[in-house]
DNA sequence: ATCCTTATTGCAAAAACTTGCAATAAGGAT
DNA sequence: ATCCTTATTGCAAGTTTTTGCAATAAGGAT
């Protein structure tokens, strides 16, 4: 009974296959404390799964985002990073020193409501990176 | 007196040099109606400036963002695109059909105010891409 | 336990993007 | 007009990310 079993269960119920590659990558994301880049995931995953291709890591991470099990973040540098988080949140990063703050999604609730009202769109689970200057760097 | 002269003037006042490459790329961005990818800019720029390198396009676009003359957008596919717009705005894209709506920044004013109050950060000119489902695709 | 279907992976090649460094040329000084 | 300084470009090489396709193996059926 490993820690990612509920997620693999969810995959199976959605009609997707549970492969060793997906298991390992889910395990890594679940135990990471922050965002991981594809090459970080690859380096870690390769330890338990020699022969794993970096291509597969890219595809699996994007697959997990499509299914809603993982979230992608676009850092200030434009590079992608991934995480699994049960809290819908966003980020605010200081463009000068890189300090990062997490923004609970509840702070965007009224924005979302007004956007949905004015556009007729239904917003999905976004994971936004705001840039700014922290108190020290201003 | 070409159309990008005021921007090249601004560059010069900031202490940067005005090169044919920067002129051409500014001209292209000013006449584009939407976002352009680096390779689109490259293809157009090469017509007036044979010998131009793609590297230079990447560097120039990023340079224009740093100086605040251009804005970068991270589309739903994660690929970068650039534009010059005098209106601070954001985007809302349908994850299903790709339909895209522009969101005037004024709709985020109160969010920005509340984020600045709660975090002590000063937010900068962000150019955010929200994802959702349009009325038809829901 | 074996077979089937086809989703998923490995592998190779391409495309997108970045970096380092020597050659060039913009803009200021003479 | 010529010279100087050094920001900027071209060029080559490297890294990151995407794509196509044949080989593999997950999961359901027999
Ligand atoms: Mn996050
Ligand atoms: Mn835009
Ligand atoms: Zn800071
Ligand atoms: Zn749609």
Short mmCIF file of C-alpha atoms in Angstrom, two decimals, chain B residues 26-76:
data_model
loop_
_atom_site.label_atom_id
_atom_site.label_comp_id
_atom_site.label_asym_id
_atom_site.label_seq_id
_atom_site.Cartn_x
_atom_site.Cartn_y
_atom_site.Cartn_z
CA UNK B 26 10.30 46.89 -33.06
CA UNK B 27 8.72 47.69 -36.41
CA UNK B 28 7.39 44.14 -36.72
CA UNK B 29 5.96 44.07 -33.22
CA UNK B 30 4.33 47.45 -33.68
CA UNK B 31 2.57 46.33 -36.84
CA UNK B 32 1.51 42.88 -35.66
CA UNK B 33 -2.08 42.60 -34.61
CA UNK B 34 -1.52 39.90 -32.00
CA UNK B 35 1.20 37.96 -30.27
CA UNK B 36 4.14 36.73 -32.33
CA UNK B 37 6.44 33.83 -31.55
CA UNK B 38 10.19 34.28 -31.88
CA UNK B 39 10.28 32.26 -35.07
CA UNK B 40 7.48 34.31 -36.59
CA UNK B 41 9.38 37.46 -35.76
CA UNK B 42 12.52 35.90 -37.19
CA UNK B 43 10.85 34.97 -40.46
CA UNK B 44 9.48 38.49 -40.91
CA UNK B 45 12.64 40.24 -39.79
CA UNK B 46 14.84 38.23 -42.10
CA UNK B 47 13.00 39.67 -45.10
CA UNK B 48 14.24 43.17 -44.36
CA UNK B 49 17.48 42.07 -42.78
CA UNK B 50 19.09 39.04 -44.43
CA UNK B 51 21.90 37.68 -42.32
CA UNK B 52 19.98 38.25 -39.13
CA UNK B 53 20.41 35.36 -36.71
CA UNK B 54 17.60 33.69 -34.82
CA UNK B 55 19.71 34.03 -31.69
CA UNK B 56 19.55 37.78 -32.03
CA UNK B 57 15.78 37.67 -32.28
CA UNK B 58 15.51 35.71 -29.04
CA UNK B 59 17.90 38.06 -27.31
CA UNK B 60 16.27 41.19 -28.63
CA UNK B 61 12.77 40.11 -27.69
CA UNK B 62 13.87 39.33 -24.16
CA UNK B 63 15.75 42.63 -24.07
CA UNK B 64 12.62 44.54 -25.05
CA UNK B 65 10.72 42.85 -22.23
CA UNK B 66 13.42 43.83 -19.72
CA UNK B 67 13.23 47.45 -20.80
CA UNK B 68 9.45 47.33 -20.59
CA UNK B 69 8.89 48.12 -24.27
CA UNK B 70 7.39 44.72 -25.07
CA UNK B 71 5.41 42.11 -23.18
CA UNK B 72 5.81 38.34 -23.18
CA UNK B 73 2.91 35.92 -22.96
CA UNK B 74 3.04 32.26 -22.08
CA UNK B 75 0.37 30.62 -24.16
CA UNK B 76 -1.55 27.54 -23.16
#
